[in-house]
mmCIF file of C-alpha atoms in Angstrom:
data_model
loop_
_atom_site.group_PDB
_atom_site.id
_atom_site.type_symbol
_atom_site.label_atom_id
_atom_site.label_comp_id
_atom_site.label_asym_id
_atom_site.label_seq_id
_atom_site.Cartn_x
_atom_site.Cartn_y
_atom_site.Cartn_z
ATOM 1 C CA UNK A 1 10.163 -5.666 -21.685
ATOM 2 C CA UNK A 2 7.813 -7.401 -19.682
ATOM 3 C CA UNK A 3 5.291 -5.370 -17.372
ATOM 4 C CA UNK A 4 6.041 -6.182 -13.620
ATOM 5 C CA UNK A 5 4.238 -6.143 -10.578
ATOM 6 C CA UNK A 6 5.259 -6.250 -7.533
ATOM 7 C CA UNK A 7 3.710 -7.249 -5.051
ATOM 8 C CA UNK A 8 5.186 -7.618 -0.808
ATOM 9 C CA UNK A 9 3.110 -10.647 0.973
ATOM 10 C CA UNK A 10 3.282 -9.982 4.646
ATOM 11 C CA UNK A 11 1.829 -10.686 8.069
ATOM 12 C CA UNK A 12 2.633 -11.983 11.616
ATOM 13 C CA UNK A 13 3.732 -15.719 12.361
ATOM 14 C CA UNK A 14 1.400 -18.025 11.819
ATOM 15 C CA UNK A 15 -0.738 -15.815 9.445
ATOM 16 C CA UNK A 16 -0.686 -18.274 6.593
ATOM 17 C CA UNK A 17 1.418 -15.957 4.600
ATOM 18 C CA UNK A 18 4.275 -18.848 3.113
ATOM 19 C CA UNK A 19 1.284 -21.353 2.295
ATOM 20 C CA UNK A 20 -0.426 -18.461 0.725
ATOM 21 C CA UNK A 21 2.831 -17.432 -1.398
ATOM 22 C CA UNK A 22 2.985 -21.145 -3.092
ATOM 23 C CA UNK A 23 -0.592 -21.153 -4.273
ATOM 24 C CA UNK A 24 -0.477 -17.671 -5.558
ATOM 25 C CA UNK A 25 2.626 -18.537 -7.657
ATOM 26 C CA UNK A 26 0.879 -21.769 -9.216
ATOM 27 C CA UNK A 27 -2.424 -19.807 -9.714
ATOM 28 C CA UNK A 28 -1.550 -16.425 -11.463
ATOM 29 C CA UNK A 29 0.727 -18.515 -13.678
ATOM 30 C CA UNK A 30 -0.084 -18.419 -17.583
ATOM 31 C CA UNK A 31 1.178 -19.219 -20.831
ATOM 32 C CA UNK A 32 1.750 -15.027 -20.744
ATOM 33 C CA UNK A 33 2.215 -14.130 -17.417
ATOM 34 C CA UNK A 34 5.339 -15.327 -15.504
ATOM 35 C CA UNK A 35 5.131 -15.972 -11.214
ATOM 36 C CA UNK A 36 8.165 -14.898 -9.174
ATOM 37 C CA UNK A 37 8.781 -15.480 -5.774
ATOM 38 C CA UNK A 38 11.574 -13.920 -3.288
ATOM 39 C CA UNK A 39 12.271 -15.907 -0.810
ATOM 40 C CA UNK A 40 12.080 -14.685 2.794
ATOM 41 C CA UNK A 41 15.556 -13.569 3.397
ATOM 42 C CA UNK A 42 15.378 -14.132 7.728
ATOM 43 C CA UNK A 43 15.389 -17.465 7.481
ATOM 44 C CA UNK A 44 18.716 -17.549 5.135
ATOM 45 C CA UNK A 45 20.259 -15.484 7.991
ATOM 46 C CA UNK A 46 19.414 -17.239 10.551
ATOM 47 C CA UNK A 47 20.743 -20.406 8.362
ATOM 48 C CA UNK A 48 23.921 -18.885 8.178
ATOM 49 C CA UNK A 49 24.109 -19.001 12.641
ATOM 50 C CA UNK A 50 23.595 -15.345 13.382
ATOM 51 C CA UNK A 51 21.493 -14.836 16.595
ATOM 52 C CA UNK A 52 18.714 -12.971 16.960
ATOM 53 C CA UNK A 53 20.635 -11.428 20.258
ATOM 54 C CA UNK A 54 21.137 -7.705 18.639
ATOM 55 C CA UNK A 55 18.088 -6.497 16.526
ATOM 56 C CA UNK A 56 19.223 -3.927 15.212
ATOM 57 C CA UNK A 57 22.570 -6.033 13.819
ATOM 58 C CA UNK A 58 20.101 -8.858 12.556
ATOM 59 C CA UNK A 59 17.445 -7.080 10.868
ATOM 60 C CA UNK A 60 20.196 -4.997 9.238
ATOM 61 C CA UNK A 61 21.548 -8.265 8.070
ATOM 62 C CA UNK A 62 18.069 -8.597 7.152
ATOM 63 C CA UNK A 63 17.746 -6.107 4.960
ATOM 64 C CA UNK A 64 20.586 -6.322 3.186
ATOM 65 C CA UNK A 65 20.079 -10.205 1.958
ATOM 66 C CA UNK A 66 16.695 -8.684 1.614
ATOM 67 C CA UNK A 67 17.613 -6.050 -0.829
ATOM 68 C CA UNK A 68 20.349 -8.760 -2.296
ATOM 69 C CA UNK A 69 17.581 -10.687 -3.096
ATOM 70 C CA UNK A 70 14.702 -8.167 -4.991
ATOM 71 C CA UNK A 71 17.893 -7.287 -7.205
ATOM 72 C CA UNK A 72 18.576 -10.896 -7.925
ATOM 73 C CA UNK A 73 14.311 -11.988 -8.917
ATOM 74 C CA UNK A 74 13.896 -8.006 -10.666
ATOM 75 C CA UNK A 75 17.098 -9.196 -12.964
ATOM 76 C CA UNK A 76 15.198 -12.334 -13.986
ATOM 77 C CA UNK A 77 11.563 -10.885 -14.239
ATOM 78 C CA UNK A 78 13.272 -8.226 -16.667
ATOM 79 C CA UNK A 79 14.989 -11.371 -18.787
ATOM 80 C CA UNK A 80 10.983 -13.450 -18.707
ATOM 81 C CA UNK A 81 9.916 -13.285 -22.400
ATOM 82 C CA UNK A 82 5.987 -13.346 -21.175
ATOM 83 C CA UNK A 83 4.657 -10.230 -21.560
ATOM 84 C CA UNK A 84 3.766 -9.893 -17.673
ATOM 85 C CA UNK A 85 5.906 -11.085 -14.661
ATOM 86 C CA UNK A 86 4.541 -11.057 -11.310
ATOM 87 C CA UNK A 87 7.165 -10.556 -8.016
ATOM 88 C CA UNK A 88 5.782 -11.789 -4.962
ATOM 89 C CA UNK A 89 7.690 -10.888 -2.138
ATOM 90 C CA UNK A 90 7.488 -13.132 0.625
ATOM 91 C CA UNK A 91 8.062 -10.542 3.070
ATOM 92 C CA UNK A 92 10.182 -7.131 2.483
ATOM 93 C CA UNK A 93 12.357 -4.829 3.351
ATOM 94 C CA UNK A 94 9.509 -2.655 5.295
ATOM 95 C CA UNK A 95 9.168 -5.645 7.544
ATOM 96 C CA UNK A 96 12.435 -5.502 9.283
ATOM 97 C CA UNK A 97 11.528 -1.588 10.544
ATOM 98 C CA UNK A 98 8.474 -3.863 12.803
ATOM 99 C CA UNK A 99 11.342 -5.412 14.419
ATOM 100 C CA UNK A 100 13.771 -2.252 15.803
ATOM 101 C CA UNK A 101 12.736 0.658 18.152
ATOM 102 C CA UNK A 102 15.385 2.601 16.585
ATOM 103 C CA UNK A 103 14.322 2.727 13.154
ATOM 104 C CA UNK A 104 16.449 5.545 12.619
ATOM 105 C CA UNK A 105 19.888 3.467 13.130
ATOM 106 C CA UNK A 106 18.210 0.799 10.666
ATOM 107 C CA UNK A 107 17.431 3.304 8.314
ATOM 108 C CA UNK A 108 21.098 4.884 8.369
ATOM 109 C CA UNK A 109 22.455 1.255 7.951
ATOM 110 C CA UNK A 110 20.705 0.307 4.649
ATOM 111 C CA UNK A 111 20.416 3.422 2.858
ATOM 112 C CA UNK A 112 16.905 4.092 3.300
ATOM 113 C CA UNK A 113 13.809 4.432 5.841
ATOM 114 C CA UNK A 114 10.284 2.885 5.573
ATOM 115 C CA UNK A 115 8.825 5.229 3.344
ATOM 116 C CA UNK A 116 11.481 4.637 1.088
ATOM 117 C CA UNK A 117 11.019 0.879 1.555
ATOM 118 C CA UNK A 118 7.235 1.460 0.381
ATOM 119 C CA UNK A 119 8.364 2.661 -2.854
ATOM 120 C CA UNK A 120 9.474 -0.837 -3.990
ATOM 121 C CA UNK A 121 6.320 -2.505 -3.920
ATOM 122 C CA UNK A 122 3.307 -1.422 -6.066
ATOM 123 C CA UNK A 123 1.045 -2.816 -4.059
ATOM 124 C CA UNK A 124 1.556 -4.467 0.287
ATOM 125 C CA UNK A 125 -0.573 -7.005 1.276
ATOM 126 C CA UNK A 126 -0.890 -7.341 4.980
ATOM 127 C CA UNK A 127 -2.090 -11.236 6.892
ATOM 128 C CA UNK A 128 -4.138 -11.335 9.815
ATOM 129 C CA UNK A 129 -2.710 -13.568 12.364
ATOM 130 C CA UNK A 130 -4.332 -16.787 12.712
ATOM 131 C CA UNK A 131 -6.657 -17.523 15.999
ATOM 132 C CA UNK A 132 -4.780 -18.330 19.107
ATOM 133 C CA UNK A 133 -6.234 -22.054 18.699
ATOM 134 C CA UNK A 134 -4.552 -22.290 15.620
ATOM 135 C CA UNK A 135 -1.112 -20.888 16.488
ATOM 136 C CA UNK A 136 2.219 -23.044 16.500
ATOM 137 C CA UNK A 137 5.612 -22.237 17.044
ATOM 138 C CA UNK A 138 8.701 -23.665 14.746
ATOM 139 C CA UNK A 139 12.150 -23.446 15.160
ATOM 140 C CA UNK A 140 12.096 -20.247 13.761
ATOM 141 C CA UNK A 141 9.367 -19.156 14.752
ATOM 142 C CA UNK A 142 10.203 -18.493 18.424
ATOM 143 C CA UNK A 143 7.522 -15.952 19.339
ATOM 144 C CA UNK A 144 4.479 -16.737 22.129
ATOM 145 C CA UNK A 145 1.305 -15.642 20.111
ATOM 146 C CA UNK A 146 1.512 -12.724 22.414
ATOM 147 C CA UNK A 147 4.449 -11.527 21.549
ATOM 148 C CA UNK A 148 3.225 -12.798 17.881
ATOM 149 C CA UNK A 149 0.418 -10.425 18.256
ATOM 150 C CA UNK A 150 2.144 -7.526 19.156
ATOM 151 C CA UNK A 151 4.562 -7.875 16.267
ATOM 152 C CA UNK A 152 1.002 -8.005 14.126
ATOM 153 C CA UNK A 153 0.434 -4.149 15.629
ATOM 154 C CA UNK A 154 4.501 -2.902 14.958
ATOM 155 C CA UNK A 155 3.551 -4.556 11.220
ATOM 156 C CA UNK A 156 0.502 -2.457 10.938
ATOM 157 C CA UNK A 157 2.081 0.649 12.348
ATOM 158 C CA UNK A 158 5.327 0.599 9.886
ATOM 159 C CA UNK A 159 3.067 -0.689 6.959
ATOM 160 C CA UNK A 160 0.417 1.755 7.102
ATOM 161 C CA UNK A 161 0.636 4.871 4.867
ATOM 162 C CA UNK A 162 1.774 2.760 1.681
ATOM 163 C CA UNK A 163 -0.010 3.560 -1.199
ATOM 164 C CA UNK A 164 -1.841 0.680 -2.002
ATOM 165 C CA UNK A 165 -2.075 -1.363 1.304
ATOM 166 C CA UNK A 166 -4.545 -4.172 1.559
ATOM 167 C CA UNK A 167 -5.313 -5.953 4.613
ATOM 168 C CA UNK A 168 -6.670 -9.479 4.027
ATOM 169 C CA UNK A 169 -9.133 -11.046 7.558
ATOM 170 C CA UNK A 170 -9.216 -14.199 9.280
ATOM 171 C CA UNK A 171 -12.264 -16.392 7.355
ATOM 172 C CA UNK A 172 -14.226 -19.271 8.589
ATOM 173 C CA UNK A 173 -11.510 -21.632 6.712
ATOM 174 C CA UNK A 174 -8.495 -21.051 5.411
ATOM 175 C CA UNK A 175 -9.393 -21.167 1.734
ATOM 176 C CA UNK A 176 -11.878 -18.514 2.615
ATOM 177 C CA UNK A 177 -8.683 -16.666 3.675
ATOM 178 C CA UNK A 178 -6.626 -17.293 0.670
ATOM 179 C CA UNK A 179 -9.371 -16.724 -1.931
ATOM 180 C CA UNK A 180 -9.728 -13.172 -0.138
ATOM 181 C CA UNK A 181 -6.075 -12.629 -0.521
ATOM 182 C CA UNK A 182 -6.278 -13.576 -4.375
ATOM 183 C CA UNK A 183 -9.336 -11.452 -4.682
ATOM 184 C CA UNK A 184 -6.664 -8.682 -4.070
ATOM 185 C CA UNK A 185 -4.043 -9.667 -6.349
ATOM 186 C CA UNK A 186 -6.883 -9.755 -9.128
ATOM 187 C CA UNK A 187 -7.729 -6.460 -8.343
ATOM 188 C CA UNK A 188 -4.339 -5.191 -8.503
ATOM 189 C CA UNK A 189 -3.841 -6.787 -11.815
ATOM 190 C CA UNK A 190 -6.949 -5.688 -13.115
ATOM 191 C CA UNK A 191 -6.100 -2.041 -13.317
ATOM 192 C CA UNK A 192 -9.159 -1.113 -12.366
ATOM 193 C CA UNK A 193 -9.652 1.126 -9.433
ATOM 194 C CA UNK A 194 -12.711 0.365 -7.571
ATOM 195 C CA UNK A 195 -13.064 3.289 -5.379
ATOM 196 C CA UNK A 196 -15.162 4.861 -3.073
ATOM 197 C CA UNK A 197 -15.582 8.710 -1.578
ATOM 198 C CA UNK A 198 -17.564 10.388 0.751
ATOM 199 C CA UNK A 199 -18.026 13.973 1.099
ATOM 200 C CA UNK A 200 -17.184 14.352 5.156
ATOM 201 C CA UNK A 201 -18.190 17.289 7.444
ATOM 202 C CA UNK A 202 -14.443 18.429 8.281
ATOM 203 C CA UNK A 203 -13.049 15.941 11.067
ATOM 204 C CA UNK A 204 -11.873 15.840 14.235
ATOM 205 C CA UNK A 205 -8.350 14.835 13.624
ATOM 206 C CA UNK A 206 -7.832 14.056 17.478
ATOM 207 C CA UNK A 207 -10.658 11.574 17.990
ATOM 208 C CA UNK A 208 -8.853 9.521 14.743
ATOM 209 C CA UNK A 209 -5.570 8.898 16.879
ATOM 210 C CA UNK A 210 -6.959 5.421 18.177
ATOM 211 C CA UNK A 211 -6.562 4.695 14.706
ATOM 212 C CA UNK A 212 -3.160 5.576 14.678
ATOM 213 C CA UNK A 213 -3.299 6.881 11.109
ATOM 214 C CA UNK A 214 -0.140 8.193 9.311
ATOM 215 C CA UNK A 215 -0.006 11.717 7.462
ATOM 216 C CA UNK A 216 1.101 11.673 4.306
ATOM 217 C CA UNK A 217 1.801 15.172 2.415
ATOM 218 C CA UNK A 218 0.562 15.542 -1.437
ATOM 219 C CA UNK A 219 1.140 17.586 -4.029
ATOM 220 C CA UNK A 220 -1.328 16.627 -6.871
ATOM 221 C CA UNK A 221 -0.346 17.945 -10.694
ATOM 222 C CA UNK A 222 -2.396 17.822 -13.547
ATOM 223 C CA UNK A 223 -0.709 17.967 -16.993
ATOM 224 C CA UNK A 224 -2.168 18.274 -20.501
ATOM 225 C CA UNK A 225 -3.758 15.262 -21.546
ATOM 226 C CA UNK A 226 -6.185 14.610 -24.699
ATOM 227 C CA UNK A 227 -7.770 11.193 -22.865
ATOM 228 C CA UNK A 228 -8.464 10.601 -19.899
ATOM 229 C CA UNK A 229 -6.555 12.331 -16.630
ATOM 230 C CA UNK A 230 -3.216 12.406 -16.528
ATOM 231 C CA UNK A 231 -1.359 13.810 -13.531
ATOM 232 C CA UNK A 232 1.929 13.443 -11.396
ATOM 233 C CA UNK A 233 2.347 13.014 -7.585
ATOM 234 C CA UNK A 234 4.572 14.304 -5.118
ATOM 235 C CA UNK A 235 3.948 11.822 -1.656
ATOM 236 C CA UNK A 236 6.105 11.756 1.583
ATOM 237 C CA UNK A 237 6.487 13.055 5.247
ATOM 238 C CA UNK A 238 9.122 14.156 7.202
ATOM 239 C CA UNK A 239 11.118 15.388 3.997
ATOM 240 C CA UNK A 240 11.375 11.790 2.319
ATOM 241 C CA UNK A 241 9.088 11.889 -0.378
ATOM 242 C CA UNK A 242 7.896 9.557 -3.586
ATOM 243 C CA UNK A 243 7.097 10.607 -6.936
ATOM 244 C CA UNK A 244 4.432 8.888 -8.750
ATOM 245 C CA UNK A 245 2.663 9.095 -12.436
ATOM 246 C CA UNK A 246 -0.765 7.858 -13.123
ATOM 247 C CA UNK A 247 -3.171 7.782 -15.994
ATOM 248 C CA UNK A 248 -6.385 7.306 -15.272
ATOM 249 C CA UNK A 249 -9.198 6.470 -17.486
ATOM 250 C CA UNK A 250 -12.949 6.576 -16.412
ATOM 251 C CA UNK A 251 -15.206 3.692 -16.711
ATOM 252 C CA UNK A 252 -18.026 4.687 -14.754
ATOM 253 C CA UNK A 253 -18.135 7.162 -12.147
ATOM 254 C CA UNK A 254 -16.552 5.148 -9.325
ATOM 255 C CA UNK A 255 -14.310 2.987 -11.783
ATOM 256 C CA UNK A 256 -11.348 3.894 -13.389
ATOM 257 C CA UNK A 257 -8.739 1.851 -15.417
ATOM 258 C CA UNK A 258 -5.408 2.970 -13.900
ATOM 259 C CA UNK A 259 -1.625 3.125 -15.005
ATOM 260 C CA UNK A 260 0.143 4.195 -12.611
ATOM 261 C CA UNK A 261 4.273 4.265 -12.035
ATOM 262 C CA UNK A 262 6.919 5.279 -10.038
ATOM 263 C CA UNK A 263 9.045 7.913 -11.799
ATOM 264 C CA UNK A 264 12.452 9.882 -10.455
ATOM 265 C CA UNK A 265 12.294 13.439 -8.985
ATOM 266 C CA UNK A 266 14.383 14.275 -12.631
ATOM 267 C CA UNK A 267 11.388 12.260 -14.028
ATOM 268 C CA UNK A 268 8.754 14.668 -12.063
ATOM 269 C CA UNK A 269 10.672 18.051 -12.746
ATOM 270 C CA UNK A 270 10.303 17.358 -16.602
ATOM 271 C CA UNK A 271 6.729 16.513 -16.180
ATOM 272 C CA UNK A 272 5.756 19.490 -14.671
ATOM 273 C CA UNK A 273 7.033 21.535 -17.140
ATOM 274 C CA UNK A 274 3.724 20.054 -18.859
ATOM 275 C CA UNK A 275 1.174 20.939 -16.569
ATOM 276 C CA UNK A 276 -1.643 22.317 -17.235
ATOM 277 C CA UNK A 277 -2.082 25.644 -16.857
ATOM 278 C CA UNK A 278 -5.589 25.868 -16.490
ATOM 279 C CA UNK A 279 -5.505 23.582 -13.717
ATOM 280 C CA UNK A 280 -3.970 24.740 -9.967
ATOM 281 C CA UNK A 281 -1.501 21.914 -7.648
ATOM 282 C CA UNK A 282 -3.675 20.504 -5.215
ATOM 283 C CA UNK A 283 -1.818 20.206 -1.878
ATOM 284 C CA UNK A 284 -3.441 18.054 0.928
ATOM 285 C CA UNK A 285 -3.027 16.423 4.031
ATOM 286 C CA UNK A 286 -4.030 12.838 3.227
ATOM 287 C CA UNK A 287 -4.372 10.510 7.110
ATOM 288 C CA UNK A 288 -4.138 6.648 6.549
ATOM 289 C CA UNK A 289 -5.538 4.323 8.396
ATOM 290 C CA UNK A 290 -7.382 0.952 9.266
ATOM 291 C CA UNK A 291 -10.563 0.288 10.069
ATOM 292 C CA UNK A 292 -12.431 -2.553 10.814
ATOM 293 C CA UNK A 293 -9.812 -4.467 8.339
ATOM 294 C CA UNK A 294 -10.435 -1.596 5.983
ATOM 295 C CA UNK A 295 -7.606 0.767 4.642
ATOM 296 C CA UNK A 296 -9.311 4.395 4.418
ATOM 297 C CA UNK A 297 -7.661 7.616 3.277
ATOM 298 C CA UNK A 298 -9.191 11.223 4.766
ATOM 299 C CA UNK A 299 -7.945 13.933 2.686
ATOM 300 C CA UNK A 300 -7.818 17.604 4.072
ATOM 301 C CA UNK A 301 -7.397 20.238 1.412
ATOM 302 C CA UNK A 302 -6.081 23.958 2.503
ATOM 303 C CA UNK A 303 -9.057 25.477 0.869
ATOM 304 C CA UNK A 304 -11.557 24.210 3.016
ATOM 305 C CA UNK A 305 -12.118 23.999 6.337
ATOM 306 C CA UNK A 306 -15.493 22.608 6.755
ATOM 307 C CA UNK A 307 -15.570 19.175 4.838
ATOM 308 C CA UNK A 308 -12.827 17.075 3.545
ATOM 309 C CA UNK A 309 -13.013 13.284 1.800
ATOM 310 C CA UNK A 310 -12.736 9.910 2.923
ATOM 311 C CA UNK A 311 -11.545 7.642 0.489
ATOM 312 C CA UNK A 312 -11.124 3.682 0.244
ATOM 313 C CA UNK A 313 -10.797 1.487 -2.301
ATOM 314 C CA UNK A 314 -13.011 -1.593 -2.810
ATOM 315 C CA UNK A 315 -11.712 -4.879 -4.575
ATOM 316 C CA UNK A 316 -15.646 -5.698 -5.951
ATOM 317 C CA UNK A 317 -18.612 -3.278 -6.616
ATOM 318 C CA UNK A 318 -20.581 -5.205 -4.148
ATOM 319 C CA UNK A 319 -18.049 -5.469 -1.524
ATOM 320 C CA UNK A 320 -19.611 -4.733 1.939
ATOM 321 C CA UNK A 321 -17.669 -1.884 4.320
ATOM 322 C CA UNK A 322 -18.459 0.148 7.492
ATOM 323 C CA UNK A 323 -17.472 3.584 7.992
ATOM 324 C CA UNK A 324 -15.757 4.555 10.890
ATOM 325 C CA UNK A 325 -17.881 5.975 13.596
ATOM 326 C CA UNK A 326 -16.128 9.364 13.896
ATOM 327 C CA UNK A 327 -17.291 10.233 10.655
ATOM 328 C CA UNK A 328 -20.194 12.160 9.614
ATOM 329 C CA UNK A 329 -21.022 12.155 6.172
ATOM 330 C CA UNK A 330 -22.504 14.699 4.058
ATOM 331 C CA UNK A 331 -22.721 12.602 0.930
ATOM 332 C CA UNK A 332 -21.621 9.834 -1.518
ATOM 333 C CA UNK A 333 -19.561 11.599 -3.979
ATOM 334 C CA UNK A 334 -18.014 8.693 -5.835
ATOM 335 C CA UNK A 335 -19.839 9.399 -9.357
ATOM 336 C CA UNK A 336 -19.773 13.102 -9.073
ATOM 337 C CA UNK A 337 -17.241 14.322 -11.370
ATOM 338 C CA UNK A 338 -17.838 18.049 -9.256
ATOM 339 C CA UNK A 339 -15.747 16.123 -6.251
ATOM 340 C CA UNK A 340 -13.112 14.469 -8.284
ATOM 341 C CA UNK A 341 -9.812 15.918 -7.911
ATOM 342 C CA UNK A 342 -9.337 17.557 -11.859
ATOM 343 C CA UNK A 343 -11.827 19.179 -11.277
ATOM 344 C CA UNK A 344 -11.232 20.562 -8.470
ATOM 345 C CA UNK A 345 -8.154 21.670 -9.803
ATOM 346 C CA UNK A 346 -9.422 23.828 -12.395
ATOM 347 C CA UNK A 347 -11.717 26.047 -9.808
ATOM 348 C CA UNK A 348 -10.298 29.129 -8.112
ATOM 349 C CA UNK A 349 -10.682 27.804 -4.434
#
């Protein structure tokens, strides 16, 4: 079988996003690596006559042709004979939660919430809306940019907390734009992990709430492993949780080649049954959140209460970033194998 990626495209009108969908698909394509795209399902619905009158109705339409849809592309990406299929997913099912106040009755009508939703993707990609100068309405795309930008902040606030999130800038020019956006994609496809972390003094949580960040709860498991780090993933809030396996392979000290995969909680309970016993769960607090276009992840650990880590990952070695000013740093501890999480594992903290 074919190894697929998926990948959601998303952003606020006029943010470029369809445009960008149609020149991914021709770009990524080779002779061994197959480009799928699923359609945005609103516009099918609102083909079809239904109004827009009763949110919580349409986006559960929504979702549904939404959902109709992945099923329908993940059939035919698991018939491609190339030996890698990339989804693109112009728009998901994530996106209709922006929409409704009561994400609870949405939730209840399709089965699952938004951190369920997050699970289908392996990676979210999130468009900047384009300048108010640049912004033009359709006939189904009703919104005033106003109203366009505020559905940019209920994006952010129901996208944020996903696992891999990226969040792709305005540029001078539009191609600036879209080769940013590709610059992503490549990274996601490289399997490299590009990543950055900072020793922090421990921070004040309450002076991060402009940031709206969302808490995620992890429990980190290391098993046995001859090569490399291998470990499972427990990921959630509120009770809802993800389970994840990775295997990660270090190139350098801030460089790793990563597999990672979404398993079952069946899947998880038989993995832990190989975990290492030399090594403790680490259980942590981890707070998501953007800054200056920049997706950073603070992890609090229960054994300490005086520093913590700030994490973010970069798509380039030389990509540029500022830390937010909240912050205080104590150090750079992105090639210190002391500060990486295995072996932290293995102390008694």
């Amino acid at each position: 079988m074919a190894k697929i990626t998926k990948i959601a495209l998303t952003g606020a009108p006029c943010s470029g996003k369809t445009s960008i969908v149609e020149r991914l698909a021709a770009d990524f394509y080779t002779e061994n690596r197959d480009v799928l795209i699923c359609p945005e399902s609103a516009y099918e619905v609102i083909a079809s006559g239904v109004g827009r009158d009763d949110y919580i109705v349409f986006e559960t339409l929504v979702a549904k042709k939404q959902l109709e849809n992945e099923a329908e592309i993940l059939k035919k990406a698991e018939q491609s004979k190339k030996d890698e299929v990339v989804v693109i997913y112009d728009r998901g099912v994530t996106d209709c939660f922006s929409y409704v106040d009561d994400k609870i009755a949405l939730a209840e009508n399709i089965g699952m919430n938004v951190v369920d939703s997050w699970a289908r993707y392996d990676a979210l990609i999130v468009l900047e809306i384009a300048p108010e100068s640049e912004y033009f309405s359709t006939s189904a795309r009703i919104e005033t940019y106003k109203e366009a930008l505020e559905y940019q902040k209920r994006l952010l606030d129901v996208s944020v907390g996903h696992s891999h999130l990226r969040y792709v800038k305005n540029e001078s020019t539009f191609d600036e734009k879209y080769s940013a956006c590709r610059a992503e994609i490549e990274s996601i496809l490289s399997g490299y992990e590009i990543e950055k972390k900072f020793l922090i003094e421990y921070p004040d949580l309450a002076s991060l709430e402009k940031y709206n960040p969302f808490k995620a709860e992890i429990s980190q498991t290391y098993l046995l492993c001859a090569v490399g780090s291998h470990r499972i993933r427990k990921r959630g809030s509120n009770g809802t949780f993800t389970y994840f396996e990775t295997l990660k392979i270090r190139v350098t000290g801030s460089c790793a080649e990563e597999t990672e995969s979404i398993i079952s909680k069946q899947q998880y309970d038989e993995l832990m049954k190989s975990a290492d016993p030399d090594k403790n769960t680490i259980v942590k607090d981890r707070y998501c959140f953007l800054y200056d276009g920049q997706y950073f992840e603070l992890d609090v650990f229960r054994f300490w209460d005086d520093r913590a880590f700030l994490e973010l990952e970069l798509k380039s070695e030389n990509q540029s970033f500022k830390l937010p000013p909240e912050i205080k740093v104590i150090e750079d501890a992105s090639d210190d194998f002391h500060y990486k999480n295995s072996y932290l594992a293995g102390l008694k903290l």
